[in-house]
Amino acid sequence: MDSRPPLAPPYRTLPEYLRHWAETAPDRRAFTFVDHPAPHSRGVHRTLTWRSLDLRVRALAARLAEEAEPGARVALLCPQGTEYVTGFLAALTAGLVAVPLYPPGLPGHGDRLAGVLADARPAVVVTTSRAMAEVAELSARGGVPAVTVDRVPDAAARVLDAARDRAVAAPDPGATAYLQYTSGSTRAPAGVEITHANVVANARQALTAYGADTAPVTCVGWLPLYHDMGLVLSVAAPVVQGRPSVLMDPAAFLHEPARWLRLLAAHPRAVSAAPNFAYDYCVSAVTDAQKAELRLDGVAAMINGSEPVRPGTADRFHAAFAGQGLAADVHCPSYGLAEATVFVSAARPGEPPRRFALDRDALAAGKALPARPDDADAVQLAGCGAPAGQEVRVVDPVSFDSLCEGEVGEIWVRGPNVGRGYWNNEALTRRVFGARPSGAPGGWLRTGDLGTVLGGQLIVTGRLKDLIVVDGRNHYPQDVEATVQDAHPAVRRDRLAAFGVPGDGDGAGDAGERVVVVAEHTRATRLDGIDVPALARAVRGAVAARHGLRLADVVLVAPGAVPRTSSGKVARALTRARYLEGAFGAGTAR
């Protein structure tokens, strides 16, 4: 095992940390990408030390400085891998603004990529030889030069060293380091301006929250690096602490989830993150033979940052892998968002996750009142711990009054990790980043998320924009979705959206919205082999019994038809828009 590296000075930019580790621990492992070139591959490791990473970053920074002026945007159109890390850090080192994205070939995200590029207006794009063919056409069409990471020779670093010009100077901590585009789950993607100081502060906050500031860890991840959690946990935090990061491609995880667990087992005190679906996927897809080779007793923290975190997911995951030594107290429900860089609060590893059974009717009325844990109608939610290094308030979204414990309102955040605002959108920036609670100082971030605090734990209940209001009562879509996916075995888990549409006077929720569910069927079944009317009856009955709601429409669609955001969340707003456009006509049962 590697010994702990020398302590780092309190720098405020990632390029400064990179140079520090290259000078003090040059031969230590920095970033390893585990490639899976064949279906049954167990992984080919490619590693950069801190010295080799620093050399590659300086070479690419010198090349980028030839193409763009300070402050210009650099679009990262790289596949997952060490080249992505190099491109990101090189942009920051050159005084440019990175825009973490993905190659044009990512299925289902072409429109989002085009929209982000049009908004960011990059001066240069960065890619790899492997992706150059698909990037070249996009680059030429926009008249933007493309730089290929793996074709820039190491010798180019000497240009940067010799010049000692703007590109080698430490960046201004208050300057924008990168634009983190939101996932687009409730609105069109917007670019959050994250400063150098923001990302370093958030990396430190996350390291503290997950116990990585007092003991050495290895960050192991398959989350895409264009996603805020993937970028901070797999790139920024390792650079700040000088610890190794082990990466794999998201597609490799989806093809065989046991690959992720093998990497966790292979690296002492591994810290990793994944959404609800990934933990449930491991439970259903990892075979007994694959489990037999796993030892998970060395895992330090497994972060769950879903919206919201479901306690049952942690229970199923631990039950499935307890025989492999997985401790129950390493599961860390967490909360965050791109506007706060990513991390806001988390349950601490080593402490049993807190769970709350809440009265469903009271929650709909804005009160978090306890219910019996065994009450089948109770809403089960996980506590997301307390914030580290930042402030959190629950505020009435209309009056801006701060609410008491147990009252549900909008979550507001303030701290050194909160971004500068939205790129090129001053009006939205003022509305979201300049909030002021009644009778208190301003400068708060309105998250758009609803939640409450109980027993010192932040509990996230849902999205303000996603709320379905019928007859004056609030209903959380993810709560309705959980009921629907349990109502019939042909409904594909976590691949469905519940939302409201305007009432039309037909009696199905006149005083408010009509409620619609669009759900994918499981891959193991064919639509023509499903009794759709029977499925719709089962779904309607379950939703009526548990939520007192009459569904106006139940739409069953093929796997992959429900749109998802770049971070894998169901895009409810886009699903609703497509429904209203008539895109889901087939399979509808009214």
Coordinates of C-alpha atoms in Angstrom, one line a residue:
M1 CA 0.0 0.0 0.0
D2 CA 1.2 3.5 -0.7
S3 CA 2.3 5.5 2.3
R4 CA 0.5 8.8 3.0
P5 CA 1.9 11.7 0.9
P6 CA 3.4 14.9 2.4
L7 CA 0.8 17.3 3.7
A8 CA -0.2 19.9 1.1
P9 CA -0.2 23.7 1.8
P10 CA -3.7 25.3 1.7
Y11 CA -3.7 26.2 -2.0
R12 CA -6.8 27.6 -3.6
T13 CA -6.4 26.2 -7.2
L14 CA -6.0 22.7 -8.6
P15 CA -3.0 23.6 -10.8
E16 CA -1.1 24.6 -7.6
Y17 CA -1.9 21.3 -6.0
L18 CA -0.8 19.4 -9.1
R19 CA 2.6 21.0 -9.2
H20 CA 3.0 20.4 -5.4
W21 CA 2.4 16.6 -5.8
A22 CA 4.6 16.5 -8.9
E23 CA 7.4 18.0 -6.9
T24 CA 6.9 16.2 -3.5
A25 CA 5.6 12.8 -4.6
P26 CA 6.5 12.5 -8.3
D27 CA 6.4 8.7 -8.6
R28 CA 3.2 8.1 -6.7
R29 CA 0.2 6.9 -8.6
A30 CA -2.2 9.7 -9.5
F31 CA -4.8 8.5 -12.0
T32 CA -5.5 5.0 -13.3
F33 CA -8.0 4.2 -16.0
V34 CA -9.2 0.6 -16.1
D35 CA -10.2 -0.2 -19.7
H36 CA -12.4 -3.1 -20.6
P37 CA -11.7 -3.6 -24.3
A38 CA -13.6 -6.9 -24.6
P39 CA -17.0 -8.1 -23.2
H40 CA -15.3 -10.4 -20.6
S41 CA -12.3 -8.3 -20.0
R42 CA -11.3 -8.0 -16.3
G43 CA -9.6 -4.7 -17.0
V44 CA -6.4 -3.2 -18.5
H45 CA -4.8 -0.6 -16.2
R46 CA -3.2 2.5 -17.5
T47 CA -1.6 4.8 -14.9
L48 CA -0.2 8.3 -14.7
T49 CA 2.1 9.3 -11.8
W50 CA 2.0 12.8 -10.5
R51 CA 5.1 13.6 -12.4
S52 CA 3.8 12.2 -15.7
L53 CA 0.4 13.8 -15.2
D54 CA 2.1 17.2 -14.5
L55 CA 4.2 16.9 -17.7
R56 CA 1.2 16.0 -19.8
V57 CA -0.8 18.9 -18.3
R58 CA 1.9 21.5 -18.9
A59 CA 2.4 20.3 -22.5
L60 CA -1.3 20.5 -23.3
A61 CA -1.7 23.8 -21.5
A62 CA 1.1 25.3 -23.7
R63 CA -0.7 24.0 -26.8
L64 CA -4.1 25.4 -25.7
A65 CA -2.5 28.8 -24.9
E66 CA -1.6 29.0 -28.6
E67 CA -5.2 28.6 -29.6
A68 CA -7.1 30.7 -27.1
E69 CA -6.9 33.8 -24.9
P70 CA -7.2 33.8 -21.1
G71 CA -10.9 33.3 -20.1
A72 CA -11.9 31.6 -23.3
R73 CA -13.9 28.4 -23.1
V74 CA -12.4 25.0 -23.8
A75 CA -15.0 22.2 -24.6
L76 CA -13.8 18.8 -23.3
L77 CA -15.2 16.3 -25.8
C78 CA -13.2 13.3 -24.5
P79 CA -14.2 9.8 -23.6
Q80 CA -13.7 8.7 -20.0
G81 CA -10.1 8.3 -19.2
T82 CA -6.8 9.9 -18.2
E83 CA -6.9 12.1 -21.3
Y84 CA -10.1 13.7 -19.9
V85 CA -8.3 14.5 -16.6
T86 CA -5.3 15.9 -18.5
G87 CA -7.6 18.1 -20.7
F88 CA -9.5 19.5 -17.7
L89 CA -6.4 20.3 -15.7
A90 CA -4.6 21.7 -18.7
A91 CA -7.4 24.2 -19.4
L92 CA -7.3 25.4 -15.8
T93 CA -3.5 25.6 -15.9
A94 CA -3.6 27.7 -19.1
G95 CA -6.0 30.2 -17.6
L96 CA -8.9 29.0 -19.7
V97 CA -12.4 28.0 -18.7
A98 CA -13.1 24.3 -19.1
V99 CA -16.5 23.0 -20.2
P100 CA -16.8 19.3 -19.2
L101 CA -18.8 17.5 -21.9
Y102 CA -18.6 14.3 -23.9
P103 CA -18.0 13.2 -27.5
P104 CA -20.9 13.6 -30.0
G105 CA -21.5 9.9 -30.1
L106 CA -23.1 9.6 -26.6
P107 CA -26.5 8.1 -27.4
G108 CA -29.5 10.2 -26.7
H109 CA -27.6 13.4 -25.8
G110 CA -26.9 15.0 -29.2
D111 CA -29.4 17.8 -28.8
R112 CA -28.1 18.7 -25.3
L113 CA -24.5 18.8 -26.6
A114 CA -25.5 21.1 -29.4
G115 CA -27.4 23.3 -27.1
V116 CA -24.5 23.6 -24.6
L117 CA -21.9 24.3 -27.3
A118 CA -24.1 27.0 -28.7
D119 CA -24.4 28.5 -25.2
A120 CA -20.8 28.2 -24.2
R121 CA -19.2 29.3 -27.5
P122 CA -15.9 27.5 -27.0
A123 CA -12.7 28.9 -28.6
V124 CA -11.2 25.4 -28.9
V125 CA -12.3 21.8 -28.3
V126 CA -10.2 19.1 -26.8
T127 CA -10.6 15.4 -27.7
T128 CA -8.6 12.2 -28.2
S129 CA -7.5 10.2 -31.3
R130 CA -10.2 7.7 -30.6
A131 CA -13.0 10.3 -30.7
M132 CA -11.4 12.6 -33.3
A133 CA -13.4 11.3 -36.2
E134 CA -16.8 12.2 -34.7
V135 CA -15.5 15.4 -33.1
A136 CA -13.8 16.7 -36.4
E137 CA -17.1 17.2 -38.2
L138 CA -18.6 19.0 -35.3
S139 CA -15.5 21.2 -34.9
A140 CA -15.3 22.0 -38.6
R141 CA -19.0 22.9 -38.7
G142 CA -18.5 25.4 -35.9
G143 CA -15.2 26.7 -37.2
V144 CA -13.6 25.8 -33.8
P145 CA -10.1 24.3 -33.8
A146 CA -9.7 20.8 -32.2
V147 CA -6.7 19.8 -30.1
T148 CA -6.0 16.0 -29.6
V149 CA -4.7 15.3 -26.1
D150 CA -2.7 12.2 -27.0
R151 CA -1.0 13.8 -30.0
V152 CA 0.5 16.7 -28.1
P153 CA 4.2 15.7 -27.4
D154 CA 5.6 16.0 -23.9
A155 CA 8.3 18.3 -25.3
A156 CA 5.6 21.0 -25.6
A157 CA 5.9 21.4 -21.8
R158 CA 9.3 23.0 -22.3
V159 CA 7.6 25.9 -24.2
L160 CA 5.5 26.6 -21.1
D161 CA 8.4 26.3 -18.7
A162 CA 10.6 28.6 -20.9
A163 CA 8.0 31.3 -21.4
R164 CA 7.0 31.7 -17.7
D165 CA 4.1 33.7 -19.1
R166 CA 0.4 33.8 -18.4
A167 CA -0.1 30.1 -18.9
V168 CA 2.2 29.0 -16.1
A169 CA 1.2 31.6 -13.5
A170 CA -1.1 30.4 -10.8
P171 CA -4.7 31.1 -11.8
D172 CA -6.7 33.7 -9.9
P173 CA -8.7 31.7 -7.3
G174 CA -11.7 34.0 -7.9
A175 CA -11.7 33.5 -11.6
T176 CA -14.0 31.0 -13.3
A177 CA -12.3 27.6 -13.6
Y178 CA -15.1 25.7 -15.5
L179 CA -18.7 25.8 -16.5
Q180 CA -20.7 22.9 -15.0
Y181 CA -23.8 22.6 -17.0
T182 CA -26.8 21.4 -15.1
S183 CA -28.4 18.1 -15.9
G184 CA -31.6 19.6 -17.3
S185 CA -34.0 17.5 -15.2
T186 CA -36.4 20.5 -14.7
R187 CA -35.2 23.1 -17.2
A188 CA -32.9 23.7 -20.1
P189 CA -29.2 23.1 -19.1
A190 CA -27.5 26.2 -17.7
G191 CA -23.8 26.7 -17.2
V192 CA -22.8 27.3 -13.6
E193 CA -19.6 29.3 -13.2
I194 CA -17.4 27.4 -10.8
T195 CA -14.4 29.3 -9.6
H196 CA -11.0 27.8 -8.8
A197 CA -11.7 28.5 -5.1
N198 CA -15.1 27.0 -5.3
V199 CA -13.9 23.6 -6.5
V200 CA -11.0 23.4 -4.1
A201 CA -13.4 24.3 -1.2
N202 CA -15.9 21.7 -2.2
A203 CA -13.3 19.0 -2.6
R204 CA -12.1 19.8 0.9
Q205 CA -15.7 19.7 2.2
A206 CA -16.3 16.3 0.6
L207 CA -13.1 14.9 1.9
T208 CA -14.0 16.0 5.4
A209 CA -17.5 14.6 5.2
Y210 CA -16.5 11.2 4.0
G211 CA -13.6 10.9 6.5
A212 CA -10.9 11.2 3.8
D213 CA -9.2 14.1 5.4
T214 CA -7.8 12.1 8.3
A215 CA -7.0 8.8 6.6
P216 CA -5.7 7.9 3.2
V217 CA -8.3 6.8 0.6
T218 CA -8.5 5.8 -3.0
C219 CA -11.3 7.4 -5.0
V220 CA -12.9 4.7 -7.3
G221 CA -15.5 5.8 -9.8
W222 CA -17.4 5.1 -12.9
L223 CA -19.6 8.2 -12.9
P224 CA -18.9 10.3 -16.0
L225 CA -16.4 13.1 -15.6
Y226 CA -18.7 15.6 -17.2
H227 CA -21.1 15.0 -14.2
D228 CA -20.5 17.2 -11.2
M229 CA -20.0 14.4 -8.7
G230 CA -17.7 12.4 -11.0
L231 CA -15.6 15.5 -11.6
V232 CA -15.2 16.5 -8.0
L233 CA -14.9 13.1 -6.4
S234 CA -12.7 11.5 -9.1
V235 CA -10.6 14.5 -10.2
A236 CA -10.7 17.5 -7.8
A237 CA -10.6 15.6 -4.5
P238 CA -7.7 13.3 -5.4
V239 CA -5.7 16.3 -6.7
V240 CA -6.3 18.3 -3.5
Q241 CA -5.4 15.4 -1.2
G242 CA -2.7 13.8 -3.4
R243 CA -4.4 10.4 -3.3
P244 CA -4.9 8.0 -6.2
S245 CA -8.0 7.9 -8.4
V246 CA -9.2 4.8 -10.2
L247 CA -11.6 5.4 -13.1
M248 CA -13.7 3.2 -15.3
D249 CA -16.1 3.9 -18.1
P250 CA -19.8 4.1 -17.2
A251 CA -20.6 1.7 -20.1
A252 CA -18.2 -0.9 -18.6
F253 CA -20.2 -0.7 -15.4
L254 CA -23.5 -1.0 -17.1
H255 CA -22.3 -4.0 -19.1
E256 CA -21.0 -5.8 -16.0
P257 CA -21.6 -4.1 -12.6
A258 CA -19.3 -6.6 -10.8
R259 CA -16.3 -4.7 -12.4
W260 CA -17.1 -1.7 -10.1
L261 CA -17.2 -3.9 -7.0
R262 CA -13.9 -5.6 -8.0
L263 CA -12.2 -2.3 -8.1
L264 CA -13.6 -1.4 -4.7
A265 CA -12.3 -4.7 -3.3
A266 CA -8.9 -4.2 -4.9
H267 CA -8.2 -0.7 -3.4
P268 CA -8.0 -0.3 0.4
R269 CA -10.3 2.4 1.9
A270 CA -12.1 3.0 -1.4
V271 CA -14.5 5.9 -1.6
S272 CA -17.1 5.8 -4.4
A273 CA -20.4 7.3 -5.5
A274 CA -23.4 6.1 -7.4
P275 CA -27.2 6.8 -7.7
N276 CA -29.9 4.5 -6.3
F277 CA -30.3 2.6 -9.6
A278 CA -26.7 1.4 -9.5
Y279 CA -26.9 -0.2 -6.1
D280 CA -30.2 -1.9 -7.0
Y281 CA -28.6 -3.0 -10.4
C282 CA -25.7 -4.6 -8.5
V283 CA -28.2 -6.5 -6.3
S284 CA -30.0 -7.9 -9.3
A285 CA -27.1 -8.5 -11.7
V286 CA -24.1 -9.6 -9.7
T287 CA -24.0 -13.4 -9.7
D288 CA -23.1 -15.6 -6.7
A289 CA -19.9 -16.7 -8.6
Q290 CA -18.9 -13.1 -8.9
K291 CA -19.6 -12.4 -5.3
A292 CA -17.4 -15.3 -4.2
E293 CA -14.3 -13.5 -5.3
L294 CA -15.1 -10.2 -3.6
R295 CA -13.9 -8.9 -0.3
L296 CA -15.6 -5.5 0.5
D297 CA -14.6 -5.1 4.1
G298 CA -12.1 -2.4 3.2
V299 CA -14.6 -0.1 1.6
A300 CA -14.5 3.3 3.4
A301 CA -17.6 5.0 1.9
M302 CA -20.3 4.4 -0.7
I303 CA -22.0 7.7 -1.5
N304 CA -25.6 7.7 -2.7
G305 CA -26.6 11.1 -4.1
S306 CA -30.0 10.3 -5.7
E307 CA -33.1 12.4 -5.4
P308 CA -34.2 11.3 -2.9
V309 CA -32.2 8.5 -1.4
R310 CA -34.3 5.5 -0.7
P311 CA -33.5 3.6 2.5
G312 CA -34.7 0.3 1.0
T313 CA -31.9 0.6 -1.6
A314 CA -29.2 0.6 1.1
D315 CA -30.9 -2.3 2.9
R316 CA -31.0 -4.4 -0.3
F317 CA -27.4 -3.6 -1.2
H318 CA -26.1 -4.4 2.2
A319 CA -28.1 -7.7 2.5
A320 CA -26.8 -8.8 -0.9
F321 CA -23.1 -8.1 0.0
A322 CA -22.9 -8.5 3.7
G323 CA -21.4 -11.9 3.1
Q324 CA -18.5 -10.2 1.3
G325 CA -17.7 -8.2 4.4
L326 CA -19.5 -5.0 3.4
A327 CA -20.3 -2.9 6.5
A328 CA -23.7 -1.4 6.8
D329 CA -22.4 1.9 8.0
V330 CA -20.4 2.7 4.8
H331 CA -23.5 3.7 2.9
C332 CA -23.6 7.5 2.9
P333 CA -26.8 9.2 1.7
S334 CA -25.8 12.6 0.4
Y335 CA -27.3 15.8 -1.1
G336 CA -25.8 18.2 -3.6
L337 CA -26.3 20.2 -6.8
A338 CA -24.2 21.7 -9.6
E339 CA -24.8 25.3 -8.3
A340 CA -23.0 24.4 -5.1
T341 CA -20.1 22.8 -7.2
V342 CA -21.7 19.5 -6.1
F343 CA -21.5 18.5 -2.4
V344 CA -23.8 20.1 0.3
S345 CA -24.4 17.5 3.0
A346 CA -23.8 13.8 3.7
A347 CA -24.3 11.1 6.3
R348 CA -20.9 10.2 7.7
P349 CA -19.3 6.8 7.2
G350 CA -19.0 4.8 10.4
E351 CA -22.5 5.9 11.5
P352 CA -25.6 3.9 10.7
P353 CA -27.7 5.8 8.1
R354 CA -30.6 7.6 9.6
R355 CA -34.0 6.8 8.2
F356 CA -37.4 8.5 8.7
A357 CA -40.9 7.1 8.3
L358 CA -43.1 10.1 7.6
D359 CA -46.9 10.5 7.5
R360 CA -47.9 10.8 3.9
D361 CA -50.8 13.2 4.4
A362 CA -48.9 15.5 6.6
L363 CA -46.0 15.6 4.2
A364 CA -48.3 16.6 1.4
A365 CA -49.4 19.5 3.7
G366 CA -45.8 20.6 4.3
K367 CA -45.2 18.9 7.7
A368 CA -42.7 16.1 8.4
L369 CA -44.6 14.2 11.1
P370 CA -43.3 10.7 12.2
A371 CA -45.3 7.6 11.3
R372 CA -44.9 4.0 12.5
P373 CA -41.8 2.5 10.8
D374 CA -43.9 -0.5 9.8
D375 CA -46.7 1.6 8.3
A376 CA -47.0 0.5 4.7
D377 CA -48.4 3.9 3.7
A378 CA -45.6 5.9 5.3
V379 CA -43.1 7.7 3.2
Q380 CA -39.6 6.3 3.9
L381 CA -36.8 8.8 3.4
A382 CA -33.1 8.7 4.3
G383 CA -31.3 11.4 6.2
C384 CA -28.6 13.2 4.3
G385 CA -26.6 14.2 7.4
A386 CA -25.3 17.7 8.0
P387 CA -23.4 20.1 5.8
A388 CA -19.6 20.4 6.1
G389 CA -18.1 23.9 5.8
Q390 CA -21.4 25.6 4.6
E391 CA -24.7 26.8 5.9
V392 CA -28.1 25.3 5.1
R393 CA -31.6 26.7 5.8
V394 CA -35.1 25.6 5.0
V395 CA -37.1 28.6 3.7
D396 CA -40.7 29.2 2.7
P397 CA -40.4 29.6 -1.1
V398 CA -43.1 32.3 -1.2
S399 CA -42.6 34.4 2.0
F400 CA -38.8 33.7 2.3
D401 CA -39.4 33.1 6.1
S402 CA -37.0 30.6 7.6
L403 CA -38.9 27.5 8.7
C404 CA -38.6 25.5 11.9
E405 CA -37.5 21.9 12.3
G406 CA -40.1 19.5 10.7
E407 CA -41.5 22.1 8.3
V408 CA -41.0 21.4 4.6
G409 CA -39.7 24.2 2.5
E410 CA -37.0 25.1 -0.1
I411 CA -33.4 24.2 0.8
W412 CA -31.1 27.3 0.7
V413 CA -27.3 27.0 0.8
R414 CA -24.5 29.5 1.5
G415 CA -20.8 28.7 1.5
P416 CA -17.4 29.1 -0.3
N417 CA -18.4 26.3 -2.7
V418 CA -21.4 28.1 -4.1
G419 CA -20.7 29.1 -7.7
R420 CA -20.6 32.6 -9.1
G421 CA -23.8 32.3 -11.1
Y422 CA -25.0 31.2 -14.5
W423 CA -22.9 31.8 -17.5
N424 CA -24.4 34.6 -19.6
N425 CA -27.7 34.8 -17.7
E426 CA -27.7 37.6 -15.2
A427 CA -31.5 37.5 -14.6
L428 CA -31.4 33.8 -13.5
T429 CA -28.3 34.4 -11.5
R430 CA -29.9 37.1 -9.5
R431 CA -33.0 35.0 -8.9
V432 CA -31.1 31.8 -7.8
F433 CA -27.8 33.0 -6.3
G434 CA -28.8 36.3 -4.7
A435 CA -31.6 35.1 -2.3
R436 CA -32.1 36.7 1.1
P437 CA -34.2 35.0 3.8
S438 CA -36.5 37.4 5.7
G439 CA -34.6 39.3 8.4
A440 CA -31.2 37.7 7.5
P441 CA -28.2 38.6 5.4
G442 CA -28.3 37.8 1.6
G443 CA -26.1 35.8 -0.6
W444 CA -28.0 32.5 -0.4
L445 CA -28.4 29.9 -3.2
R446 CA -32.0 28.8 -3.9
T447 CA -31.6 25.1 -4.7
G448 CA -35.2 24.5 -6.0
D449 CA -35.2 21.4 -3.9
L450 CA -37.7 20.8 -1.1
G451 CA -36.8 19.3 2.3
T452 CA -36.7 19.6 6.0
V453 CA -34.5 19.1 9.0
L454 CA -35.2 16.5 11.7
G455 CA -32.8 15.6 14.5
G456 CA -30.0 17.6 12.8
Q457 CA -30.4 15.6 9.6
L458 CA -31.3 17.2 6.2
I459 CA -34.1 15.3 4.5
V460 CA -34.7 15.9 0.8
T461 CA -38.3 15.4 -0.2
G462 CA -38.3 16.4 -3.8
R463 CA -38.1 19.1 -6.5
L464 CA -40.2 22.3 -6.2
K465 CA -40.8 22.4 -9.9
D466 CA -41.8 18.7 -10.0
L467 CA -44.5 19.0 -7.4
I468 CA -47.9 17.8 -8.6
V469 CA -50.8 19.8 -7.1
V470 CA -54.3 18.3 -7.2
D471 CA -57.2 19.6 -5.1
G472 CA -54.8 21.8 -3.2
R473 CA -52.6 18.9 -2.1
N474 CA -49.0 18.4 -3.0
H475 CA -47.8 15.1 -4.4
Y476 CA -44.1 14.2 -4.9
P477 CA -43.6 12.5 -8.3
Q478 CA -40.9 10.2 -7.1
D479 CA -43.3 9.0 -4.4
V480 CA -46.0 8.2 -7.0
E481 CA -43.3 6.6 -9.2
A482 CA -42.3 4.2 -6.4
T483 CA -45.9 3.1 -6.0
V484 CA -46.2 2.5 -9.8
Q485 CA -43.1 0.4 -10.2
D486 CA -44.2 -1.8 -7.3
A487 CA -47.7 -2.2 -8.8
H488 CA -46.8 -4.5 -11.7
P489 CA -43.7 -6.6 -12.5
A490 CA -43.6 -5.4 -16.1
V491 CA -42.9 -1.8 -15.1
R492 CA -39.1 -1.1 -15.4
R493 CA -37.7 0.2 -12.1
D494 CA -36.4 3.8 -12.1
R495 CA -37.4 4.3 -15.7
L496 CA -40.7 6.1 -15.3
A497 CA -42.0 9.6 -14.8
A498 CA -45.0 11.0 -13.1
F499 CA -46.0 14.5 -13.8
G500 CA -49.0 16.9 -13.9
V501 CA -50.6 18.4 -17.0
P502 CA -53.2 21.2 -17.1
G503 CA -56.7 20.0 -16.1
D504 CA -59.3 19.9 -18.9
G505 CA -62.5 19.7 -17.0
D506 CA -63.0 15.9 -17.4
G507 CA -63.2 15.3 -13.7
A508 CA -59.7 13.9 -13.4
G509 CA -58.3 16.5 -11.0
D510 CA -60.2 19.6 -12.1
A511 CA -59.0 21.6 -9.1
G512 CA -55.4 21.5 -10.2
E513 CA -53.5 19.2 -12.5
R514 CA -54.3 15.9 -14.2
V515 CA -51.7 13.3 -13.3
V516 CA -49.9 11.2 -15.9
V517 CA -47.5 8.4 -15.7
V518 CA -45.1 7.4 -18.5
A519 CA -43.3 4.2 -17.8
E520 CA -41.0 1.9 -19.6
H521 CA -41.6 -1.9 -19.6
T522 CA -38.9 -4.2 -18.6
R523 CA -36.4 -5.4 -21.1
A524 CA -37.4 -9.0 -20.4
T525 CA -40.9 -8.5 -21.8
R526 CA -42.3 -7.4 -25.1
L527 CA -45.0 -4.8 -25.3
D528 CA -47.2 -7.1 -27.4
G529 CA -46.9 -9.7 -24.7
I530 CA -48.2 -7.5 -21.9
D531 CA -51.8 -7.1 -21.0
V532 CA -51.6 -3.3 -21.0
P533 CA -55.2 -2.7 -19.7
A534 CA -54.5 -5.0 -16.8
L535 CA -51.3 -3.3 -16.0
A536 CA -53.0 0.1 -16.2
R537 CA -55.7 -1.1 -13.8
A538 CA -53.1 -2.3 -11.3
V539 CA -51.2 0.9 -11.5
R540 CA -54.3 3.1 -11.1
G541 CA -55.5 1.0 -8.2
A542 CA -52.2 1.2 -6.3
V543 CA -51.9 5.0 -6.9
A544 CA -55.5 5.6 -5.8
A545 CA -55.2 3.5 -2.7
R546 CA -51.9 5.0 -1.5
H547 CA -52.1 8.6 -2.8
G548 CA -55.8 9.3 -3.3
L549 CA -55.0 10.2 -6.9
R550 CA -56.9 9.3 -10.0
L551 CA -54.4 8.9 -12.9
A552 CA -55.6 10.6 -16.0
D553 CA -53.3 8.5 -18.2
V554 CA -50.9 5.6 -18.0
V555 CA -48.5 5.2 -20.9
L556 CA -46.3 2.1 -21.3
V557 CA -43.4 2.6 -23.6
A558 CA -40.3 0.6 -24.8
P559 CA -37.1 0.5 -22.8
G560 CA -35.1 3.7 -23.4
A561 CA -38.1 5.8 -24.5
V562 CA -38.3 7.8 -21.3
P563 CA -35.7 10.6 -21.7
R564 CA -32.9 10.9 -19.2
T565 CA -30.5 13.7 -18.3
S566 CA -26.8 13.5 -18.9
S567 CA -26.4 12.4 -15.3
G568 CA -28.8 9.5 -15.7
K569 CA -31.9 11.1 -13.9
V570 CA -35.3 10.8 -15.5
A571 CA -35.9 14.1 -17.3
R572 CA -39.5 14.7 -16.1
A573 CA -39.9 18.1 -17.8
L574 CA -38.8 16.7 -21.1
T575 CA -41.0 13.6 -20.7
R576 CA -44.0 15.9 -19.9
A577 CA -43.2 18.0 -23.0
R578 CA -43.0 15.0 -25.2
Y579 CA -46.3 13.6 -23.8
L580 CA -48.0 16.9 -24.5
E581 CA -46.6 16.8 -28.1
G582 CA -48.2 13.3 -28.5
A583 CA -44.9 11.5 -28.8
F584 CA -46.1 8.6 -26.5
G585 CA -49.2 7.6 -28.4
A586 CA -48.6 3.9 -28.7
G587 CA -49.3 1.8 -25.6
T588 CA -51.6 4.4 -23.9
A589 CA -54.4 3.0 -21.7
R590 CA -57.0 5.5 -20.5

